[in-house]
């Protein structure tokens, strides 16, 4: 076996990349450490919390977080065909025009011409090429792709009420879509569903290609290292069915995600020299940016009791039966049905990107859904999307089976804490505004006793969790700290590229899954162009 391309990771970027390379006539070997995605909890959108800490999840944890009371936060990442697109909440939101027109190098230093090729006008055609939009085609939307996206068949009455209340309190418009290049507003989220069934990146782009003789997909294949000839990467070494195997390919693309792409680069000798030497790894390419620049969205639960039945009222067996028979009912929801983008921190100009995104769910959603509460509830989650804190991914050891050290350094920049603090206060105002107020019968979390800034900050420190959007650890740019160039080739090497969220120099001010798929499509175009 000597395919044209070896792709490591069958997640959002990897699946799109593989499909586009196949469409261009190339042969592809796709290596996935996880297994197949044939499980009803993957197909049913609202069942995603039940996939956490199962065989479909890498089940990572961060280093103790100084500004979150020393907690080690749980980080779910998909270990299955489709990657995290198989275990997420199926919220489909692109980055905004401000995101792409403002992208710069990892240090925030915009170099002359760096943005060429990654402006909004450059990425929009690739976003459009992915989607089969449930709506009218337009300058920004397309029905020509294979990923089914658009409004869900039904959204809860509480979600509709949130949209109107949030628009009034935050003084923002009611938005019909967050995918036209502008985020500011309140509205129902689009989802990558098809008639109540999740459309993961694997199901949308690759499931139909399994009989293609130019595609080989190996599950349970754990990459160990790259194979080298000088500075050229000529293949990969991986563990498969109890054996160590080497395979050569015309090119190798890492799409293992923001945690494991930098880990694999470092294990193969690409990274900060001091870090590699500490673990006895030969330094092949000195690349100080590998594992640095880690960014993530942090979310805080603000939860209220509801006088109307919420998703909490659904009983497991009847809900599963309705979904199995009709693909409808509570399990066809994605839980986070609506949202809003707004400015919260004092002094932010209206022209700047929003610093907060609200995720609204007609349910009690706390600690990734692990904590439950009797009765009916709705949750407003202020999410920090204008992230100033920067963390890192480093090696625990030279053992590929050892999880790396993940340190996002949450709230290490005071501006991040101030945005979330303002966001919690605004969440209370939204819940007190009609029509959402008509359903509100009391605050469950943090509770009416928490009123001062110190008390609310303590709530944030105790309860904040990842919103599952890590990016940036193999960032692109022109500076020495950039890991990949503008065409996603790993600097200092030949035959090696990266095609996942780790290449983002700055996190988008919204959910990242759609952008990870766009990056996969762009990588394919670069490879085909040569």
Coordinates of N, CA, C and O in Angstrom, one line a residue, residues 74 199 257 390 419 427 521:
X74 N -12.5 18.6 32.5 CA -12.8 17.5 31.5 C -12.9 18.1 30.1 O -13.7 19.1 29.9
X199 N -25.7 14.7 11.1 CA -24.9 14.6 10.0 C -23.5 14.9 10.4 O -23.0 16.1 10.3
X257 N -6.4 17.0 15.4 CA -7.1 17.9 16.3 C -6.1 18.7 17.1 O -4.9 18.5 17.1
X390 N -4.0 32.7 26.7 CA -3.3 31.8 25.8 C -2.7 30.7 26.7 O -2.1 30.9 27.7
X419 N -15.5 39.8 31.0 CA -16.5 39.5 30.1 C -17.5 38.5 30.6 O -18.7 38.7 30.5
X427 N -27.3 37.6 31.6 CA -28.2 36.4 31.5 C -29.4 36.5 32.5 O -30.5 36.1 32.1
X521 N -11.4 21.5 3.5 CA -11.7 21.7 2.1 C -10.6 22.6 1.5 O -10.1 22.3 0.4

